[in-house]
PDB file of C-alpha atoms in Angstrom:
ATOM      1  CA  MET A 567       0.709  -2.249 -25.618  1.00  0.00           C
ATOM      2  CA  PRO A 568      -0.902   1.222 -25.867  1.00  0.00           C
ATOM      3  CA  PHE A 569      -0.024   3.904 -23.345  1.00  0.00           C
ATOM      4  CA  ASP A 570      -2.564   5.935 -21.358  1.00  0.00           C
ATOM      5  CA  ILE A 571      -0.579   7.891 -18.788  1.00  0.00           C
ATOM      6  CA  PRO A 572      -3.597   9.586 -17.101  1.00  0.00           C
ATOM      7  CA  ALA A 573      -5.349   6.211 -16.652  1.00  0.00           C
ATOM      8  CA  GLN A 574      -2.166   4.594 -15.335  1.00  0.00           C
ATOM      9  CA  LEU A 575      -1.350   7.422 -12.909  1.00  0.00           C
ATOM     10  CA  LEU A 576      -1.248   6.339  -9.245  1.00  0.00           C
ATOM     11  CA  TYR A 577       0.495   9.358  -7.668  1.00  0.00           C
ATOM     12  CA  GLU A 578       2.076  12.651  -8.690  1.00  0.00           C
ATOM     13  CA  ASP A 579       3.628  15.649  -6.946  1.00  0.00           C
ATOM     14  CA  ASN A 580       6.437  18.079  -7.779  1.00  0.00           C
ATOM     15  CA  HIS A 581       9.136  15.413  -7.294  1.00  0.00           C
ATOM     16  CA  LEU A 582       7.577  12.026  -8.094  1.00  0.00           C
ATOM     17  CA  ILE A 583       5.249  10.376 -10.554  1.00  0.00           C
ATOM     18  CA  ILE A 584       4.139   6.770 -10.005  1.00  0.00           C
ATOM     19  CA  LEU A 585       2.406   4.668 -12.650  1.00  0.00           C
ATOM     20  CA  ASN A 586       0.683   1.297 -12.869  1.00  0.00           C
ATOM     21  CA  LYS A 587       2.595  -0.422 -15.685  1.00  0.00           C
ATOM     22  CA  LYS A 588       0.585  -2.693 -17.947  1.00  0.00           C
ATOM     23  CA  PRO A 589       2.032  -6.077 -18.905  1.00  0.00           C
ATOM     24  CA  GLY A 590       3.869  -5.766 -22.216  1.00  0.00           C
ATOM     25  CA  GLN A 591       4.982  -2.161 -21.694  1.00  0.00           C
ATOM     26  CA  LEU A 592       8.670  -1.295 -21.561  1.00  0.00           C
ATOM     27  CA  VAL A 593       9.895   0.947 -18.742  1.00  0.00           C
ATOM     28  CA  GLN A 594      12.857   2.251 -20.781  1.00  0.00           C
ATOM     29  CA  PRO A 595      13.460   2.175 -24.559  1.00  0.00           C
ATOM     30  CA  ASP A 596      15.245  -0.927 -25.823  1.00  0.00           C
ATOM     31  CA  PRO A 597      17.679  -1.387 -28.754  1.00  0.00           C
ATOM     32  CA  ALA A 598      14.753  -2.395 -30.979  1.00  0.00           C
ATOM     33  CA  GLY A 599      13.392   1.116 -30.603  1.00  0.00           C
ATOM     34  CA  ASP A 600      10.044   0.170 -29.057  1.00  0.00           C
ATOM     35  CA  GLU A 601       8.226   2.959 -27.257  1.00  0.00           C
ATOM     36  CA  ALA A 602       8.538   2.981 -23.478  1.00  0.00           C
ATOM     37  CA  LEU A 603       6.903   4.524 -20.420  1.00  0.00           C
ATOM     38  CA  GLU A 604       9.913   6.797 -19.877  1.00  0.00           C
ATOM     39  CA  THR A 605       9.515   8.347 -23.344  1.00  0.00           C
ATOM     40  CA  GLU A 606       5.727   8.638 -23.079  1.00  0.00           C
ATOM     41  CA  LEU A 607       6.020  10.196 -19.643  1.00  0.00           C
ATOM     42  CA  LYS A 608       8.430  12.885 -20.858  1.00  0.00           C
ATOM     43  CA  SER A 609       5.990  13.800 -23.627  1.00  0.00           C
ATOM     44  CA  TYR A 610       3.033  13.775 -21.227  1.00  0.00           C
ATOM     45  CA  LEU A 611       4.767  16.074 -18.691  1.00  0.00           C
ATOM     46  CA  LYS A 612       6.034  18.434 -21.415  1.00  0.00           C
ATOM     47  CA  HIS A 613       2.520  18.963 -22.763  1.00  0.00           C
ATOM     48  CA  LYS A 614       0.717  18.970 -19.413  1.00  0.00           C
ATOM     49  CA  TYR A 615       2.958  21.658 -17.935  1.00  0.00           C
ATOM     50  CA  HIS A 616       3.775  23.466 -21.220  1.00  0.00           C
ATOM     51  CA  LYS A 617       7.507  23.000 -20.750  1.00  0.00           C
ATOM     52  CA  PRO A 618       9.673  24.726 -23.387  1.00  0.00           C
ATOM     53  CA  GLY A 619      12.348  21.984 -23.258  1.00  0.00           C
ATOM     54  CA  GLU A 620      12.328  18.271 -22.520  1.00  0.00           C
ATOM     55  CA  ALA A 621      10.792  17.235 -19.191  1.00  0.00           C
ATOM     56  CA  PHE A 622      13.080  15.511 -16.682  1.00  0.00           C
ATOM     57  CA  VAL A 623      12.131  11.902 -15.968  1.00  0.00           C
ATOM     58  CA  GLY A 624      14.419   9.696 -13.891  1.00  0.00           C
ATOM     59  CA  VAL A 625      13.880   5.932 -13.881  1.00  0.00           C
ATOM     60  CA  VAL A 626      14.171   4.789 -10.264  1.00  0.00           C
ATOM     61  CA  HIS A 627      13.645   1.053 -10.853  1.00  0.00           C
ATOM     62  CA  ARG A 628      12.477  -1.229 -13.661  1.00  0.00           C
ATOM     63  CA  LEU A 629       9.995  -4.017 -14.144  1.00  0.00           C
ATOM     64  CA  ASP A 630      10.442  -6.746 -16.753  1.00  0.00           C
ATOM     65  CA  ARG A 631       8.344  -6.248 -19.868  1.00  0.00           C
ATOM     66  CA  PRO A 632       5.768  -9.013 -19.114  1.00  0.00           C
ATOM     67  CA  VAL A 633       5.337  -7.840 -15.481  1.00  0.00           C
ATOM     68  CA  SER A 634       2.736  -5.286 -14.331  1.00  0.00           C
ATOM     69  CA  GLY A 635       2.393  -2.899 -11.420  1.00  0.00           C
ATOM     70  CA  VAL A 636       3.960  -0.004  -9.524  1.00  0.00           C
ATOM     71  CA  VAL A 637       6.804   1.881 -11.218  1.00  0.00           C
ATOM     72  CA  VAL A 638       8.324   4.949  -9.544  1.00  0.00           C
ATOM     73  CA  PHE A 639       9.802   7.800 -11.598  1.00  0.00           C
ATOM     74  CA  ALA A 640      11.544  10.952 -10.349  1.00  0.00           C
ATOM     75  CA  LYS A 641      10.622  14.370 -11.749  1.00  0.00           C
ATOM     76  CA  THR A 642      13.692  16.091 -10.270  1.00  0.00           C
ATOM     77  CA  SER A 643      17.356  15.135 -10.082  1.00  0.00           C
ATOM     78  CA  LYS A 644      17.299  15.656  -6.298  1.00  0.00           C
ATOM     79  CA  ALA A 645      14.518  13.092  -5.913  1.00  0.00           C
ATOM     80  CA  LEU A 646      16.269  10.658  -8.267  1.00  0.00           C
ATOM     81  CA  VAL A 647      19.522  10.710  -6.276  1.00  0.00           C
ATOM     82  CA  ARG A 648      17.737  10.191  -2.967  1.00  0.00           C
ATOM     83  CA  LEU A 649      15.491   7.416  -4.286  1.00  0.00           C
ATOM     84  CA  ASN A 650      18.506   5.617  -5.733  1.00  0.00           C
ATOM     85  CA  GLU A 651      20.134   5.821  -2.296  1.00  0.00           C
ATOM     86  CA  MET A 652      17.014   4.255  -0.763  1.00  0.00           C
ATOM     87  CA  LEU A 653      17.173   1.369  -3.227  1.00  0.00           C
ATOM     88  CA  LYS A 654      20.822   0.730  -2.380  1.00  0.00           C
ATOM     89  CA  ALA A 655      20.028   0.847   1.340  1.00  0.00           C
ATOM     90  CA  HIS A 656      16.964  -1.435   0.836  1.00  0.00           C
ATOM     91  CA  THR A 657      14.675   1.118   2.520  1.00  0.00           C
ATOM     92  CA  MET A 658      12.129   1.135  -0.314  1.00  0.00           C
ATOM     93  CA  ASN A 659       9.761  -1.744   0.430  1.00  0.00           C
ATOM     94  CA  LYS A 660       8.293  -3.454  -2.627  1.00  0.00           C
ATOM     95  CA  THR A 661       5.547  -6.087  -2.416  1.00  0.00           C
ATOM     96  CA  TYR A 662       4.664  -8.313  -5.357  1.00  0.00           C
ATOM     97  CA  TRP A 663       1.846 -10.735  -6.098  1.00  0.00           C
ATOM     98  CA  ALA A 664       2.608 -13.894  -8.085  1.00  0.00           C
ATOM     99  CA  ILE A 665       0.249 -16.616  -9.308  1.00  0.00           C
ATOM    100  CA  VAL A 666       1.767 -20.114  -9.420  1.00  0.00           C
ATOM    101  CA  LYS A 667       0.395 -23.565 -10.263  1.00  0.00           C
ATOM    102  CA  GLN A 668       2.312 -25.617  -7.676  1.00  0.00           C
ATOM    103  CA  ARG A 669       1.835 -25.208  -3.949  1.00  0.00           C
ATOM    104  CA  PRO A 670       5.139 -24.081  -2.367  1.00  0.00           C
ATOM    105  CA  PRO A 671       6.931 -26.513  -0.018  1.00  0.00           C
ATOM    106  CA  GLN A 672       6.008 -24.162   2.851  1.00  0.00           C
ATOM    107  CA  ASP A 673       3.148 -21.681   2.971  1.00  0.00           C
ATOM    108  CA  GLU A 674       5.532 -18.995   4.234  1.00  0.00           C
ATOM    109  CA  ALA A 675       9.329 -18.815   4.035  1.00  0.00           C
ATOM    110  CA  LEU A 676      12.457 -16.717   3.532  1.00  0.00           C
ATOM    111  CA  LEU A 677      14.539 -17.648   0.488  1.00  0.00           C
ATOM    112  CA  SER A 678      18.253 -16.805   0.844  1.00  0.00           C
ATOM    113  CA  GLN A 679      20.224 -17.882  -2.210  1.00  0.00           C
ATOM    114  CA  TYR A 680      22.683 -16.656  -4.830  1.00  0.00           C
ATOM    115  CA  ILE A 681      21.975 -15.556  -8.381  1.00  0.00           C
ATOM    116  CA  VAL A 682      24.181 -15.502 -11.465  1.00  0.00           C
ATOM    117  CA  ARG A 683      22.987 -13.475 -14.445  1.00  0.00           C
ATOM    118  CA  ASP A 684      23.675 -14.805 -17.934  1.00  0.00           C
ATOM    119  CA  SER A 685      23.478 -11.743 -20.212  1.00  0.00           C
ATOM    120  CA  ARG A 686      23.579 -13.801 -23.405  1.00  0.00           C
ATOM    121  CA  GLN A 687      20.456 -15.728 -22.424  1.00  0.00           C
ATOM    122  CA  ASN A 688      18.961 -12.757 -20.525  1.00  0.00           C
ATOM    123  CA  LYS A 689      18.303 -15.201 -17.700  1.00  0.00           C
ATOM    124  CA  SER A 690      19.329 -15.672 -14.075  1.00  0.00           C
ATOM    125  CA  PHE A 691      20.349 -18.921 -12.403  1.00  0.00           C
ATOM    126  CA  VAL A 692      19.896 -19.710  -8.705  1.00  0.00           C
ATOM    127  CA  HIS A 693      22.506 -21.391  -6.478  1.00  0.00           C
ATOM    128  CA  ASP A 694      22.259 -22.384  -2.822  1.00  0.00           C
ATOM    129  CA  SER A 695      25.846 -21.308  -2.083  1.00  0.00           C
ATOM    130  CA  PRO A 696      28.150 -18.640  -3.569  1.00  0.00           C
ATOM    131  CA  VAL A 697      29.659 -19.335  -6.993  1.00  0.00           C
ATOM    132  CA  LYS A 698      31.716 -17.229  -9.406  1.00  0.00           C
ATOM    133  CA  ASP A 699      29.992 -13.891 -10.221  1.00  0.00           C
ATOM    134  CA  SER A 700      27.026 -14.663  -7.958  1.00  0.00           C
ATOM    135  CA  LEU A 701      25.122 -12.078  -5.922  1.00  0.00           C
ATOM    136  CA  ALA A 702      23.147 -12.714  -2.745  1.00  0.00           C
ATOM    137  CA  ALA A 703      19.396 -12.851  -3.364  1.00  0.00           C
ATOM    138  CA  GLU A 704      16.766 -12.713  -0.618  1.00  0.00           C
ATOM    139  CA  LEU A 705      13.004 -12.573  -0.619  1.00  0.00           C
ATOM    140  CA  SER A 706      10.187 -13.695   1.630  1.00  0.00           C
ATOM    141  CA  TYR A 707       6.863 -15.070   0.463  1.00  0.00           C
ATOM    142  CA  LYS A 708       3.593 -16.348   1.847  1.00  0.00           C
ATOM    143  CA  VAL A 709       0.524 -17.990   0.318  1.00  0.00           C
ATOM    144  CA  ILE A 710      -2.359 -15.528   0.688  1.00  0.00           C
ATOM    145  CA  ALA A 711      -5.063 -17.185  -1.461  1.00  0.00           C
ATOM    146  CA  SER A 712      -5.751 -20.235  -3.581  1.00  0.00           C
ATOM    147  CA  SER A 713      -8.192 -21.570  -6.159  1.00  0.00           C
ATOM    148  CA  GLU A 714      -8.708 -25.102  -7.432  1.00  0.00           C
ATOM    149  CA  ASN A 715      -5.725 -24.765  -9.758  1.00  0.00           C
ATOM    150  CA  TYR A 716      -3.535 -21.873  -8.578  1.00  0.00           C
ATOM    151  CA  PHE A 717      -1.917 -20.239  -5.563  1.00  0.00           C
ATOM    152  CA  LEU A 718      -1.467 -16.512  -4.990  1.00  0.00           C
ATOM    153  CA  LEU A 719       1.820 -15.630  -3.298  1.00  0.00           C
ATOM    154  CA  GLU A 720       2.689 -12.321  -1.694  1.00  0.00           C
ATOM    155  CA  VAL A 721       6.401 -11.698  -2.162  1.00  0.00           C
ATOM    156  CA  ASN A 722       8.524  -9.121  -0.345  1.00  0.00           C
ATOM    157  CA  LEU A 723      11.701  -8.376  -2.228  1.00  0.00           C
ATOM    158  CA  ILE A 724      14.704  -7.818   0.053  1.00  0.00           C
ATOM    159  CA  THR A 725      17.386  -7.585  -2.643  1.00  0.00           C
ATOM    160  CA  GLY A 726      16.716  -6.489  -6.211  1.00  0.00           C
ATOM    161  CA  ARG A 727      18.486  -8.867  -8.594  1.00  0.00           C
ATOM    162  CA  HIS A 728      17.858  -9.521 -12.280  1.00  0.00           C
ATOM    163  CA  HIS A 729      14.691 -11.669 -12.680  1.00  0.00           C
ATOM    164  CA  GLN A 730      15.030 -12.491  -8.975  1.00  0.00           C
ATOM    165  CA  ILE A 731      11.434 -13.402  -8.132  1.00  0.00           C
ATOM    166  CA  ARG A 732      10.980 -15.333 -11.367  1.00  0.00           C
ATOM    167  CA  ALA A 733      14.197 -17.297 -10.849  1.00  0.00           C
ATOM    168  CA  GLN A 734      13.827 -18.023  -7.128  1.00  0.00           C
ATOM    169  CA  LEU A 735      10.192 -19.144  -7.344  1.00  0.00           C
ATOM    170  CA  SER A 736      11.072 -21.366 -10.308  1.00  0.00           C
ATOM    171  CA  ALA A 737      14.009 -22.872  -8.411  1.00  0.00           C
ATOM    172  CA  MET A 738      11.563 -23.672  -5.594  1.00  0.00           C
ATOM    173  CA  GLY A 739       9.416 -25.633  -8.075  1.00  0.00           C
ATOM    174  CA  CYS A 740       6.827 -22.863  -8.485  1.00  0.00           C
ATOM    175  CA  PRO A 741       7.343 -21.082 -11.822  1.00  0.00           C
ATOM    176  CA  ILE A 742       5.033 -18.104 -12.319  1.00  0.00           C
ATOM    177  CA  LYS A 743       2.010 -18.669 -14.547  1.00  0.00           C
ATOM    178  CA  GLY A 744       2.894 -17.810 -18.151  1.00  0.00           C
ATOM    179  CA  ASP A 745       6.659 -17.552 -17.551  1.00  0.00           C
ATOM    180  CA  LEU A 746       8.067 -19.847 -20.249  1.00  0.00           C
ATOM    181  CA  LYS A 747      11.620 -18.604 -19.643  1.00  0.00           C
ATOM    182  CA  TYR A 748      11.562 -19.984 -16.096  1.00  0.00           C
ATOM    183  CA  GLY A 749       9.806 -23.269 -16.690  1.00  0.00           C
ATOM    184  CA  TYR A 750       6.059 -22.657 -16.879  1.00  0.00           C
ATOM    185  CA  PRO A 751       4.682 -24.988 -19.574  1.00  0.00           C
ATOM    186  CA  ARG A 752       2.289 -22.551 -21.305  1.00  0.00           C
ATOM    187  CA  SER A 753       2.325 -18.859 -22.131  1.00  0.00           C
ATOM    188  CA  ASN A 754      -0.481 -16.442 -21.277  1.00  0.00           C
ATOM    189  CA  LYS A 755      -2.505 -15.320 -24.302  1.00  0.00           C
ATOM    190  CA  ASP A 756      -1.353 -11.705 -23.983  1.00  0.00           C
ATOM    191  CA  GLY A 757       2.314 -12.603 -23.472  1.00  0.00           C
ATOM    192  CA  SER A 758       2.243 -11.471 -19.838  1.00  0.00           C
ATOM    193  CA  ILE A 759       3.361 -13.404 -16.798  1.00  0.00           C
ATOM    194  CA  CYS A 760       1.299 -13.409 -13.601  1.00  0.00           C
ATOM    195  CA  LEU A 761       3.686 -11.250 -11.581  1.00  0.00           C
ATOM    196  CA  HIS A 762       2.403  -7.883 -10.352  1.00  0.00           C
ATOM    197  CA  ALA A 763       4.238  -5.191  -8.398  1.00  0.00           C
ATOM    198  CA  ARG A 764       1.402  -4.662  -5.950  1.00  0.00           C
ATOM    199  CA  LYS A 765       2.732  -2.063  -3.508  1.00  0.00           C
ATOM    200  CA  ALA A 766       5.629   0.339  -2.912  1.00  0.00           C
ATOM    201  CA  GLU A 767       6.278   1.963   0.478  1.00  0.00           C
ATOM    202  CA  PHE A 768       9.012   4.483   1.213  1.00  0.00           C
ATOM    203  CA  ILE A 769       9.780   7.830   2.801  1.00  0.00           C
ATOM    204  CA  HIS A 770       9.263  10.706   0.363  1.00  0.00           C
ATOM    205  CA  PRO A 771      12.735  11.907  -0.706  1.00  0.00           C
ATOM    206  CA  VAL A 772      11.879  15.586  -0.132  1.00  0.00           C
ATOM    207  CA  SER A 773       8.838  15.976   2.162  1.00  0.00           C
ATOM    208  CA  LYS A 774       9.899  12.957   4.326  1.00  0.00           C
ATOM    209  CA  GLU A 775       6.287  11.797   4.558  1.00  0.00           C
ATOM    210  CA  LYS A 776       5.510   8.080   4.301  1.00  0.00           C
ATOM    211  CA  ILE A 777       4.311   7.110   0.836  1.00  0.00           C
ATOM    212  CA  SER A 778       2.319   3.907   0.302  1.00  0.00           C
ATOM    213  CA  ILE A 779       1.082   3.187  -3.222  1.00  0.00           C
ATOM    214  CA  THR A 780      -0.981   0.149  -4.269  1.00  0.00           C
ATOM    215  CA  ALA A 781      -1.533  -0.788  -7.921  1.00  0.00           C
ATOM    216  CA  PRO A 782      -4.785  -2.423  -9.090  1.00  0.00           C
ATOM    217  CA  VAL A 783      -4.212  -5.822 -10.687  1.00  0.00           C
ATOM    218  CA  PRO A 784      -4.436  -6.346 -14.479  1.00  0.00           C
ATOM    219  CA  ASP A 785      -7.830  -6.705 -16.120  1.00  0.00           C
ATOM    220  CA  SER A 786      -7.925 -10.461 -16.630  1.00  0.00           C
ATOM    221  CA  ASP A 787     -10.126 -13.270 -15.334  1.00  0.00           C
ATOM    222  CA  ILE A 788      -7.471 -14.922 -13.173  1.00  0.00           C
ATOM    223  CA  TRP A 789      -6.429 -11.663 -11.509  1.00  0.00           C
ATOM    224  CA  LYS A 790     -10.077 -10.712 -10.969  1.00  0.00           C
ATOM    225  CA  PHE A 791     -10.668 -14.058  -9.248  1.00  0.00           C
ATOM    226  CA  PHE A 792      -7.911 -13.369  -6.715  1.00  0.00           C
TER     227      PHE A 792
END
């Protein structure tokens, strides 16, 4: 997936830079050596501001490779530390949109479960009660639109576990469109899944102003419909 930092830019100041990640892009480099937003961003900032050394870029949070939407990066170590504290305290609000084929059991609900990550399979498994190595996982969702074949869910992430939205929606009987790993029967042509980090809201780590950033949805027919 090609990178175009200026076109993906949603917000920038002296301490933060926020991008709209395209499906297929990595946030951080992986062992295979594929290029990632973090690397591209360092190069972009170095050239834009004529920095003699490497530009500082701190990864605040990640999105899975097939997922799109808001990704927040820190441009200073002070901002990175404070944003990480916000994540731990759950004071950074993140809203996602997910397209599913099956109508959820309820149109609006809170899911409180437990997740176990299997590193070998790079997959998470959902349990209704605590088991060995499990972590509490909470999210709320509501149906906000529908078509003849699909439902658009708005998901508010309360905890941030590995593959949490993908795993919990699948466990509910509503795997995300294109998500083969979590039970959807067919892949999307571009290898994406229909999960989009729609909005991030938080208090700026330095200015203390409220920041609210919304990411346009990917350029595909199904997203355009919704």
